[in-house]
mmCIF file of C-alpha atoms in Angstrom:
data_model
loop_
_atom_site.group_PDB
_atom_site.id
_atom_site.type_symbol
_atom_site.label_atom_id
_atom_site.label_comp_id
_atom_site.label_asym_id
_atom_site.label_seq_id
_atom_site.Cartn_x
_atom_site.Cartn_y
_atom_site.Cartn_z
ATOM 1 C CA MET A 1 106.046 239.173 -3.761
ATOM 2 C CA ARG A 2 103.718 241.373 -1.716
ATOM 3 C CA ASP A 3 104.858 244.992 -1.236
ATOM 4 C CA GLU A 4 105.233 245.951 2.448
ATOM 5 C CA SER A 5 104.195 249.540 1.887
ATOM 6 C CA ARG A 6 101.408 249.103 -0.649
ATOM 7 C CA VAL A 7 98.620 246.674 -1.492
ATOM 8 C CA ALA A 8 98.395 245.848 -5.171
ATOM 9 C CA GLY A 9 95.194 247.054 -6.756
ATOM 10 C CA THR A 10 93.951 249.024 -3.762
ATOM 11 C CA GLY A 11 95.589 252.424 -4.339
ATOM 12 C CA VAL A 12 96.334 252.719 -0.602
ATOM 13 C CA GLY A 13 99.606 252.151 1.195
ATOM 14 C CA PHE A 14 99.683 250.342 4.525
ATOM 15 C CA SER A 15 101.742 253.110 6.086
ATOM 16 C CA GLY A 16 101.491 255.979 3.574
ATOM 17 C CA ALA A 17 98.804 258.434 2.547
ATOM 18 C CA LEU A 18 95.602 257.384 0.775
ATOM 19 C CA ARG A 19 95.745 257.435 -3.023
ATOM 20 C CA PRO A 20 93.104 259.100 -5.184
ATOM 21 C CA LEU A 21 89.910 257.178 -5.921
ATOM 22 C CA ALA A 22 89.434 255.398 -9.235
ATOM 23 C CA GLY A 23 87.656 257.403 -11.923
ATOM 24 C CA ASP A 24 85.087 254.697 -12.773
ATOM 25 C CA LEU A 25 83.330 254.675 -9.401
ATOM 26 C CA ILE A 26 79.618 255.442 -9.502
ATOM 27 C CA ALA A 27 78.539 258.613 -7.721
ATOM 28 C CA PRO A 28 76.971 257.039 -4.592
ATOM 29 C CA ARG A 29 79.997 254.806 -4.014
ATOM 30 C CA ARG A 30 82.428 257.689 -4.588
ATOM 31 C CA GLU A 31 80.566 259.936 -2.149
ATOM 32 C CA PHE A 32 80.471 257.149 0.453
ATOM 33 C CA ALA A 33 84.205 256.348 0.017
ATOM 34 C CA GLU A 34 85.138 260.020 0.328
ATOM 35 C CA ALA A 35 83.165 260.258 3.590
ATOM 36 C CA LEU A 36 84.998 257.194 4.953
ATOM 37 C CA ARG A 37 88.387 258.591 3.912
ATOM 38 C CA ARG A 38 87.665 261.934 5.634
ATOM 39 C CA LEU A 39 86.843 260.089 8.848
ATOM 40 C CA PHE A 40 89.958 257.899 8.553
ATOM 41 C CA GLU A 41 92.280 260.862 7.884
ATOM 42 C CA THR A 42 91.220 262.485 11.161
ATOM 43 C CA LEU A 43 92.847 259.551 13.011
ATOM 44 C CA GLY A 44 96.313 260.378 11.632
ATOM 45 C CA ILE A 45 97.447 256.719 11.560
ATOM 46 C CA SER A 46 98.293 254.136 8.873
ATOM 47 C CA VAL A 47 95.973 251.488 7.434
ATOM 48 C CA ARG A 48 98.093 248.723 8.962
ATOM 49 C CA ARG A 49 97.873 250.287 12.426
ATOM 50 C CA TYR A 50 94.130 250.786 12.166
ATOM 51 C CA GLY A 51 93.687 247.196 10.961
ATOM 52 C CA ALA A 52 95.651 245.968 13.991
ATOM 53 C CA ARG A 53 93.500 248.122 16.251
ATOM 54 C CA ARG A 54 90.247 246.681 14.865
ATOM 55 C CA HIS A 55 91.584 243.164 14.149
ATOM 56 C CA LEU A 56 91.105 243.553 10.379
ATOM 57 C CA ASP A 57 93.305 242.710 7.407
ATOM 58 C CA PRO A 58 95.026 245.898 6.117
ATOM 59 C CA ALA A 59 94.143 244.997 2.544
ATOM 60 C CA THR A 60 90.458 244.748 3.451
ATOM 61 C CA VAL A 61 90.582 248.147 5.169
ATOM 62 C CA SER A 62 92.281 249.590 2.066
ATOM 63 C CA ARG A 63 89.528 248.260 -0.239
ATOM 64 C CA TYR A 64 86.854 249.775 2.023
ATOM 65 C CA LEU A 65 88.547 253.167 1.943
ATOM 66 C CA ASN A 66 89.293 252.957 -1.826
ATOM 67 C CA GLY A 67 85.665 252.274 -2.707
ATOM 68 C CA THR A 68 86.327 248.889 -4.336
ATOM 69 C CA ARG A 69 84.393 246.985 -1.672
ATOM 70 C CA ILE A 70 81.342 247.989 0.319
ATOM 71 C CA PRO A 71 82.140 247.601 4.047
ATOM 72 C CA PRO A 72 79.661 246.229 6.572
ATOM 73 C CA MET A 73 77.819 248.777 8.686
ATOM 74 C CA THR A 74 79.783 247.670 11.790
ATOM 75 C CA PHE A 75 83.003 248.931 10.173
ATOM 76 C CA VAL A 76 81.333 252.245 9.356
ATOM 77 C CA GLY A 77 80.056 252.611 12.915
ATOM 78 C CA ASN A 78 83.461 251.781 14.444
ATOM 79 C CA LEU A 79 85.277 254.227 12.153
ATOM 80 C CA LEU A 80 82.755 256.944 12.963
ATOM 81 C CA SER A 81 83.161 256.383 16.726
ATOM 82 C CA ASP A 82 86.975 256.299 16.494
ATOM 83 C CA ALA A 83 87.080 259.559 14.490
ATOM 84 C CA TYR A 84 84.863 261.496 16.907
ATOM 85 C CA GLU A 85 86.652 260.069 19.921
ATOM 86 C CA HIS A 86 89.993 261.195 18.454
ATOM 87 C CA ARG A 87 88.576 264.700 17.980
ATOM 88 C CA GLY A 88 87.432 264.770 21.613
ATOM 89 C CA VAL A 89 83.805 265.555 20.777
ATOM 90 C CA PRO A 90 80.728 263.371 21.294
ATOM 91 C CA LEU A 91 79.296 261.507 18.312
ATOM 92 C CA THR A 92 76.154 263.255 17.031
ATOM 93 C CA LEU A 93 72.974 261.723 15.701
ATOM 94 C CA GLU A 94 73.244 263.799 12.521
ATOM 95 C CA ALA A 95 76.670 262.272 11.692
ATOM 96 C CA GLU A 96 75.328 258.738 12.186
ATOM 97 C CA GLN A 97 72.280 259.436 10.035
ATOM 98 C CA HIS A 98 74.466 260.959 7.269
ATOM 99 C CA CYS A 99 76.716 257.876 7.086
ATOM 100 C CA ARG A 100 73.647 255.602 7.164
ATOM 101 C CA ARG A 101 72.063 257.533 4.286
ATOM 102 C CA LEU A 102 75.228 257.276 2.151
ATOM 103 C CA TYR A 103 75.527 253.570 2.921
ATOM 104 C CA ASP A 104 71.890 252.899 1.961
ATOM 105 C CA GLU A 105 72.273 254.825 -1.308
ATOM 106 C CA VAL A 106 75.280 252.685 -2.296
ATOM 107 C CA LEU A 107 73.399 249.463 -1.617
ATOM 108 C CA ARG A 108 70.286 250.584 -3.480
ATOM 109 C CA ALA A 109 72.301 251.680 -6.495
ATOM 110 C CA GLU A 110 74.387 248.485 -6.862
ATOM 111 C CA ASP A 111 72.444 245.602 -5.297
ATOM 112 C CA PRO A 112 68.810 246.184 -4.279
ATOM 113 C CA GLU A 113 68.438 242.647 -2.921
ATOM 114 C CA ARG A 114 71.566 242.988 -0.838
ATOM 115 C CA CYS A 115 70.249 246.349 0.314
ATOM 116 C CA LYS A 116 67.090 244.708 1.631
ATOM 117 C CA VAL A 117 69.092 241.976 3.353
ATOM 118 C CA GLN A 118 71.503 244.515 4.837
ATOM 119 C CA LEU A 119 68.639 246.679 6.039
ATOM 120 C CA LEU A 120 67.080 243.690 7.747
ATOM 121 C CA ARG A 121 70.428 242.804 9.318
ATOM 122 C CA ASP A 122 70.912 246.378 10.485
ATOM 123 C CA ARG A 123 67.415 246.454 11.941
ATOM 124 C CA LEU A 124 68.092 243.146 13.696
ATOM 125 C CA GLU A 125 71.398 244.471 15.029
ATOM 126 C CA LEU A 126 69.716 247.674 16.197
ATOM 127 C CA ALA A 127 66.876 245.729 17.827
ATOM 128 C CA ASP A 128 69.371 243.440 19.542
ATOM 129 C CA GLU A 129 71.296 246.459 20.805
ATOM 130 C CA HIS A 130 68.083 247.984 22.114
ATOM 131 C CA ALA A 131 67.156 244.681 23.730
ATOM 132 C CA ARG A 132 70.547 244.453 25.446
ATOM 133 C CA GLN A 133 70.307 248.049 26.622
ATOM 134 C CA ALA A 134 66.748 247.489 27.853
ATOM 135 C CA ALA A 135 67.815 244.345 29.732
ATOM 136 C CA LEU A 136 70.758 246.189 31.252
ATOM 137 C CA ARG A 137 68.537 249.097 32.242
ATOM 138 C CA GLU A 138 65.985 246.675 33.667
ATOM 139 C CA GLU A 139 68.714 245.072 35.781
ATOM 140 C CA VAL A 140 69.958 248.469 36.953
ATOM 141 C CA LEU A 141 66.424 249.602 37.800
ATOM 142 C CA THR A 142 65.729 246.316 39.588
ATOM 143 C CA ASP A 143 68.823 246.800 41.740
ATOM 144 C CA ALA A 144 67.820 250.421 42.380
ATOM 145 C CA VAL A 145 64.287 249.391 43.389
ATOM 146 C CA ARG A 146 65.644 246.675 45.670
ATOM 147 C CA ASP A 147 68.080 249.148 47.253
ATOM 148 C CA ARG A 148 65.314 251.726 47.804
ATOM 149 C CA GLN A 149 63.085 249.062 49.333
ATOM 150 C CA HIS A 150 65.851 248.088 51.766
ATOM 151 C CA ARG A 151 66.380 251.738 52.662
ATOM 152 C CA ILE A 152 62.645 252.255 53.162
ATOM 153 C CA SER A 153 62.528 249.214 55.433
ATOM 154 C CA ASP A 154 65.511 250.485 57.443
ATOM 155 C CA LEU A 155 63.959 253.939 57.753
ATOM 156 C CA GLN A 156 60.646 252.458 58.868
ATOM 157 C CA ASP A 157 62.439 250.433 61.551
ATOM 158 C CA ARG A 158 64.290 253.540 62.754
ATOM 159 C CA MET A 159 61.068 255.564 62.810
ATOM 160 C CA ARG A 160 59.319 252.815 64.767
ATOM 161 C CA ARG A 161 62.134 252.712 67.342
ATOM 162 C CA LEU A 162 62.151 256.501 67.606
ATOM 163 C CA ARG A 163 58.384 256.589 68.151
ATOM 164 C CA LEU A 164 58.630 253.970 70.904
ATOM 165 C CA THR A 165 61.500 255.825 72.582
ATOM 166 C CA ALA A 166 59.711 259.170 72.321
ATOM 167 C CA ALA A 167 56.499 257.711 73.730
ATOM 168 C CA ALA A 168 58.343 256.171 76.688
ATOM 169 C CA GLU A 169 60.272 259.345 77.484
ATOM 170 C CA ARG A 170 57.206 261.554 77.084
ATOM 171 C CA ALA A 171 55.288 259.291 79.440
ATOM 172 C CA SER A 172 58.121 259.651 81.970
ATOM 173 C CA VAL A 173 58.066 263.439 81.658
ATOM 174 C CA ASP A 174 54.260 263.533 81.942
ATOM 175 C CA ALA A 175 54.429 261.391 85.061
ATOM 176 C CA ALA A 176 57.033 263.707 86.594
ATOM 177 C CA LEU A 177 54.902 266.766 85.791
ATOM 178 C CA GLU A 178 51.795 265.102 87.223
ATOM 179 C CA ALA A 179 53.655 264.208 90.412
ATOM 180 C CA GLY A 180 54.927 267.791 90.609
ATOM 181 C CA ALA A 181 51.380 269.148 90.173
ATOM 182 C CA GLU A 182 50.063 266.919 92.976
ATOM 183 C CA GLU A 183 52.898 267.963 95.245
ATOM 184 C CA ARG A 184 52.270 271.610 94.379
ATOM 185 C CA SER A 185 48.592 271.242 95.294
ATOM 186 C CA GLY A 186 49.548 269.762 98.656
ATOM 187 C CA LEU A 187 52.057 272.524 99.319
ATOM 188 C CA GLU A 188 49.542 275.207 98.386
ATOM 189 C CA ALA A 189 47.049 273.731 100.850
ATOM 190 C CA GLU A 190 49.748 273.698 103.538
ATOM 191 C CA CYS A 191 50.645 277.318 102.757
ATOM 192 C CA GLU A 192 46.992 278.347 103.072
ATOM 193 C CA ARG A 193 46.736 276.616 106.451
ATOM 194 C CA LEU A 194 49.874 278.393 107.633
ATOM 195 C CA ARG A 195 48.526 281.737 106.406
ATOM 196 C CA ARG A 196 45.380 281.218 108.459
ATOM 197 C CA GLU A 197 47.550 280.310 111.443
ATOM 198 C CA VAL A 198 49.598 283.481 110.967
ATOM 199 C CA ARG A 199 46.439 285.609 110.829
ATOM 200 C CA ARG A 200 45.185 283.998 114.043
ATOM 201 C CA LEU A 201 48.505 284.560 115.802
ATOM 202 C CA GLU A 202 48.646 288.145 114.592
ATOM 203 C CA GLY A 203 45.216 288.710 116.140
ATOM 204 C CA GLU A 204 46.374 287.192 119.420
ATOM 205 C CA LEU A 205 49.508 289.345 119.274
ATOM 206 C CA ALA A 206 47.376 292.490 118.866
ATOM 207 C CA ASP A 207 45.295 291.471 121.896
ATOM 208 C CA ALA A 208 48.447 290.823 123.930
ATOM 209 C CA HIS A 209 49.857 294.189 122.875
ATOM 210 C CA ARG A 210 46.622 295.856 123.957
ATOM 211 C CA ARG A 211 46.727 294.098 127.329
ATOM 212 C CA THR A 212 50.373 295.130 127.713
ATOM 213 C CA LEU A 213 49.501 298.795 127.165
ATOM 214 C CA GLU A 214 46.652 298.523 129.674
ATOM 215 C CA ALA A 215 48.967 296.910 132.230
ATOM 216 C CA GLU A 216 51.564 299.634 131.709
ATOM 217 C CA ARG A 217 48.954 302.333 132.284
ATOM 218 C CA GLN A 218 47.792 300.562 135.437
ATOM 219 C CA CYS A 219 51.386 300.312 136.656
ATOM 220 C CA ASP A 220 51.933 304.009 136.100
ATOM 221 C CA MET A 221 48.781 304.824 138.042
ATOM 222 C CA LEU A 222 49.697 302.532 140.927
ATOM 223 C CA GLU A 223 53.255 303.891 141.077
ATOM 224 C CA ARG A 224 51.898 307.414 141.327
ATOM 225 C CA GLN A 225 49.485 306.303 144.057
ATOM 226 C CA LEU A 226 52.324 304.541 145.903
ATOM 227 C CA GLU A 227 54.545 307.621 145.644
ATOM 228 C CA ALA A 228 51.731 309.793 147.010
ATOM 229 C CA ALA A 229 51.166 307.297 149.787
ATOM 230 C CA ASP A 230 54.908 307.274 150.706
ATOM 231 C CA THR A 231 55.328 311.066 150.669
ATOM 232 C CA GLY A 232 52.023 312.757 151.501
ATOM 233 C CA ILE A 233 49.958 310.328 153.537
ATOM 234 C CA THR A 234 52.427 309.083 156.170
ATOM 235 C CA ASP A 235 49.713 308.656 158.719
ATOM 236 C CA ARG A 236 47.740 306.172 156.601
ATOM 237 C CA ASP A 237 47.352 302.739 157.982
ATOM 238 C CA GLU A 238 50.376 300.492 157.295
ATOM 239 C CA ALA A 239 48.051 297.738 156.129
ATOM 240 C CA GLU A 240 46.716 299.970 153.328
ATOM 241 C CA VAL A 241 50.253 300.817 152.182
ATOM 242 C CA ALA A 242 51.222 297.168 152.125
ATOM 243 C CA ARG A 243 48.118 296.321 150.134
ATOM 244 C CA THR A 244 48.916 299.045 147.621
ATOM 245 C CA ARG A 245 52.483 297.780 147.257
ATOM 246 C CA ALA A 246 51.190 294.257 146.809
ATOM 247 C CA GLU A 247 48.866 295.434 144.042
ATOM 248 C CA ALA A 248 51.747 297.291 142.355
ATOM 249 C CA SER A 249 53.934 294.181 142.560
ATOM 250 C CA ALA A 250 51.118 292.055 141.090
ATOM 251 C CA ALA A 251 50.626 294.587 138.285
ATOM 252 C CA LYS A 252 54.354 294.446 137.468
ATOM 253 C CA GLN A 253 54.253 290.666 137.408
ATOM 254 C CA SER A 254 51.205 290.783 135.130
ATOM 255 C CA LEU A 255 53.060 293.195 132.856
ATOM 256 C CA GLU A 256 56.110 290.956 132.734
ATOM 257 C CA GLY A 257 53.911 287.951 131.933
ATOM 258 C CA ALA A 258 52.192 289.881 129.154
ATOM 259 C CA LEU A 259 55.572 290.888 127.756
ATOM 260 C CA ARG A 260 56.772 287.270 127.829
ATOM 261 C CA GLU A 261 53.551 286.119 126.164
ATOM 262 C CA MET A 262 53.927 288.792 123.487
ATOM 263 C CA GLU A 263 57.550 287.759 122.838
ATOM 264 C CA GLY A 264 56.513 284.101 122.559
ATOM 265 C CA LEU A 265 53.749 285.009 120.100
ATOM 266 C CA ARG A 266 56.226 287.082 118.075
ATOM 267 C CA ARG A 267 58.649 284.149 117.857
ATOM 268 C CA GLU A 268 55.814 281.806 116.887
ATOM 269 C CA ILE A 269 54.689 284.214 114.151
ATOM 270 C CA GLU A 270 58.241 284.399 112.833
ATOM 271 C CA ARG A 271 58.444 280.585 112.749
ATOM 272 C CA SER A 272 55.076 280.413 110.994
ATOM 273 C CA ARG A 273 56.178 282.980 108.423
ATOM 274 C CA ALA A 274 59.352 280.994 107.843
ATOM 275 C CA LEU A 275 57.189 277.903 107.232
ATOM 276 C CA GLU A 276 54.662 279.741 105.098
ATOM 277 C CA VAL A 277 56.697 279.019 101.933
ATOM 278 C CA PRO A 278 58.006 275.533 102.720
ATOM 279 C CA PRO A 279 60.775 273.813 100.771
ATOM 280 C CA LYS A 280 59.654 272.936 97.278
ATOM 281 C CA PRO A 281 61.317 269.692 96.261
ATOM 282 C CA HIS A 282 59.299 269.607 93.033
ATOM 283 C CA VAL A 283 60.980 272.876 91.956
ATOM 284 C CA GLY A 284 64.308 271.096 92.158
ATOM 285 C CA SER A 285 62.810 268.179 90.234
ATOM 286 C CA VAL A 286 61.782 270.575 87.428
ATOM 287 C CA VAL A 287 65.394 271.792 87.197
ATOM 288 C CA ASP A 288 66.761 268.231 87.362
ATOM 289 C CA SER A 289 64.351 267.091 84.631
ATOM 290 C CA ALA A 290 65.311 269.997 82.349
ATOM 291 C CA MET A 291 69.037 269.370 82.944
ATOM 292 C CA THR A 292 68.631 265.654 82.176
ATOM 293 C CA LEU A 293 66.756 266.349 78.914
ATOM 294 C CA LEU A 294 69.413 268.852 77.823
ATOM 295 C CA MET A 295 72.174 266.315 78.520
ATOM 296 C CA GLN A 296 70.203 263.857 76.348
ATOM 297 C CA ASP A 297 70.104 266.500 73.563
ATOM 298 C CA LYS A 298 66.325 266.990 73.844
ATOM 299 C CA PRO A 299 66.009 270.764 74.258
ATOM 300 C CA GLN A 300 62.398 270.938 72.994
ATOM 301 C CA TRP A 301 61.160 268.584 75.693
ATOM 302 C CA ALA A 302 63.120 270.514 78.308
ATOM 303 C CA MET A 303 61.499 273.721 77.021
ATOM 304 C CA ASP A 304 58.023 272.157 77.280
ATOM 305 C CA GLY A 305 58.636 271.246 80.943
ATOM 306 C CA LEU A 306 59.975 274.710 81.783
ATOM 307 C CA ARG A 307 57.058 276.360 79.976
ATOM 308 C CA GLU A 308 54.585 274.316 82.064
ATOM 309 C CA ALA A 309 56.451 275.267 85.265
ATOM 310 C CA ALA A 310 56.476 278.950 84.259
ATOM 311 C CA ARG A 311 52.725 278.817 83.625
ATOM 312 C CA SER A 312 51.655 277.012 86.822
ATOM 313 C CA LEU A 313 54.126 277.938 89.612
ATOM 314 C CA PRO A 314 53.449 280.934 91.899
ATOM 315 C CA VAL A 315 55.917 283.821 91.797
ATOM 316 C CA GLU A 316 57.588 282.842 95.100
ATOM 317 C CA TYR A 317 58.189 279.333 93.704
ATOM 318 C CA LEU A 318 59.808 280.856 90.637
ATOM 319 C CA VAL A 319 62.120 282.824 92.937
ATOM 320 C CA ASP A 320 63.144 279.538 94.583
ATOM 321 C CA LEU A 321 63.713 278.033 91.127
ATOM 322 C CA TYR A 322 66.098 280.894 90.259
ATOM 323 C CA ARG A 323 67.798 280.456 93.635
ATOM 324 C CA ILE A 324 68.341 276.746 92.891
ATOM 325 C CA LEU A 325 69.824 277.623 89.507
ATOM 326 C CA ARG A 326 72.132 280.173 91.218
ATOM 327 C CA LEU A 327 73.207 278.083 94.228
ATOM 328 C CA GLY A 328 72.667 274.481 93.084
ATOM 329 C CA PRO A 329 75.490 272.232 91.850
ATOM 330 C CA TYR A 330 74.799 273.170 88.244
ATOM 331 C CA THR A 331 78.288 274.051 87.103
ATOM 332 C CA PRO A 332 79.477 273.628 83.482
ATOM 333 C CA ILE A 333 79.570 269.906 82.687
ATOM 334 C CA PRO A 334 81.815 268.184 80.091
ATOM 335 C CA ALA A 335 79.348 267.327 77.306
ATOM 336 C CA ARG A 336 81.753 265.442 75.067
ATOM 337 C CA GLU A 337 85.471 265.318 74.427
ATOM 338 C CA GLY A 338 86.960 268.782 74.072
ATOM 339 C CA THR A 339 83.785 270.764 74.956
ATOM 340 C CA VAL A 340 82.130 272.068 78.135
ATOM 341 C CA THR A 341 78.433 272.943 78.332
ATOM 342 C CA ASP A 342 76.882 275.248 80.965
ATOM 343 C CA PHE A 343 73.555 273.415 81.318
ATOM 344 C CA GLY A 344 72.573 275.597 84.280
ATOM 345 C CA GLY A 345 72.967 278.733 82.154
ATOM 346 C CA ARG A 346 70.930 277.186 79.361
ATOM 347 C CA VAL A 347 68.109 276.254 81.761
ATOM 348 C CA ARG A 348 68.140 279.804 83.177
ATOM 349 C CA LEU A 349 67.860 281.327 79.671
ATOM 350 C CA MET A 350 65.118 278.888 78.607
ATOM 351 C CA LEU A 351 63.159 279.645 81.811
ATOM 352 C CA ALA A 352 63.310 283.391 81.065
ATOM 353 C CA ILE A 353 62.026 282.779 77.512
ATOM 354 C CA ALA A 354 59.182 280.599 78.839
ATOM 355 C CA LEU A 355 58.191 283.238 81.421
ATOM 356 C CA PHE A 356 57.854 285.948 78.777
ATOM 357 C CA GLU A 357 55.786 283.576 76.664
ATOM 358 C CA VAL A 358 53.163 282.613 79.285
ATOM 359 C CA ARG A 359 53.130 285.174 82.153
ATOM 360 C CA PRO A 360 51.589 288.676 82.110
ATOM 361 C CA ARG A 361 53.798 291.715 82.649
ATOM 362 C CA ALA A 362 52.361 292.358 86.134
ATOM 363 C CA HIS A 363 53.521 288.910 87.304
ATOM 364 C CA LEU A 364 56.940 289.463 85.737
ATOM 365 C CA ARG A 365 57.265 292.845 87.471
ATOM 366 C CA GLU A 366 56.409 291.189 90.830
ATOM 367 C CA LEU A 367 58.965 288.457 90.053
ATOM 368 C CA GLU A 368 61.615 291.151 89.437
ATOM 369 C CA ARG A 369 60.788 292.794 92.776
ATOM 370 C CA GLN A 370 60.998 289.532 94.724
ATOM 371 C CA LEU A 371 64.247 288.557 92.988
ATOM 372 C CA ARG A 372 65.805 291.852 94.121
ATOM 373 C CA HIS A 373 64.395 291.341 97.614
ATOM 374 C CA ASN A 374 66.052 287.900 97.736
ATOM 375 C CA ARG A 375 69.405 289.308 96.533
ATOM 376 C CA LEU A 376 69.188 287.702 93.098
ATOM 377 C CA SER A 377 70.152 290.977 91.441
ATOM 378 C CA THR A 378 71.567 289.526 88.210
ATOM 379 C CA GLU A 379 68.374 287.592 87.454
ATOM 380 C CA ALA A 380 66.246 290.611 88.459
ATOM 381 C CA ALA A 381 68.282 292.857 86.139
ATOM 382 C CA GLN A 382 67.671 290.504 83.210
ATOM 383 C CA ILE A 383 63.901 290.456 83.825
ATOM 384 C CA GLY A 384 63.814 294.232 84.366
ATOM 385 C CA ALA A 385 65.789 295.011 81.211
ATOM 386 C CA ARG A 386 63.390 292.867 79.223
ATOM 387 C CA LEU A 387 60.321 294.538 80.776
ATOM 388 C CA ASP A 388 61.742 298.034 80.128
ATOM 389 C CA ASP A 389 62.357 297.263 76.458
ATOM 390 C CA PRO A 390 59.839 299.501 74.574
ATOM 391 C CA ALA A 391 59.178 296.942 71.805
ATOM 392 C CA PRO A 392 60.090 293.432 73.060
ATOM 393 C CA ALA A 393 59.910 290.448 70.746
ATOM 394 C CA ARG A 394 57.928 288.021 72.808
ATOM 395 C CA GLY A 395 59.679 284.752 73.533
ATOM 396 C CA HIS A 396 63.267 286.004 73.064
ATOM 397 C CA MET A 397 65.747 287.256 75.613
#
């Protein structure tokens, strides 16, 4: 009857410790068996349990470990992997090569023909393993290439859509700037015409003022003559006195007419000066365009538009632009849930940066003066502080 704790003739118990090797083992087989036993002992389990783990007969495992039978290389490889896994360290190439060398020495010493066959089998097994790994890697790389190609295609589609959108929006901005430039040219021509009209009216006003002074002097002279006629020449002919009074009355009427004409010219000059800088709807359109681009999260395009406005608009137009930013309906706007964005403040800051990038200091100093004159003291203080900075970093406020 078979012993439950020991296999007859093997020297190894199913559940006990390994027994010493037989004394008649040749040196290569003894060295190989000792190496296998050292690996097995690191597992800390019985032969029966290891046989169940690897689906092997316990007696066969005992013969492999006792040196009475040469195991196949698959058993050696599995035992080597199990031992290193139990230790918690990765299997090294040196350990595999050492076991392979011991295994080859045993085969060469006992059965050279079997050694050749086993070597061929091992090479076939290794080549098959390499082939399977290469096929698996090829499949993985094929999937990776296919995935990258899909991503490249998606990115190209997104880039194409972005280019089309950018081209359309840039064309819209260019059209708005071109329309603003045409409108500015028309307004500049109108301002020049009004300036000429003001100069003409100022000349007429000077002439009227001169005629008024002359009429006043004539009135003074006639009043003195009339007073002399009333007091010192009582015997003069009544007709002469009446004529003198009539001339004095006519002179007064002429003076009053000159005064009325002068007042009318003054009012006309004031109206002309009020029209000299007419409303600038394109200034408002510059602000609206910048606000719209900021709401669309396109600050660079908004900065380009403001930089072009800062470069081309006269100083008085820039004052109106600041006035629009101060008085216009540009209050903080809800940008997205939970946040509020002051787009008007951002446009004002970006305009100041653009001005210091493209305008000379003399223009900026004149802009500061006109802002103070138009009661835009906060904006004037910002420009003045920047101008008074001894070493300003251009383009930053």
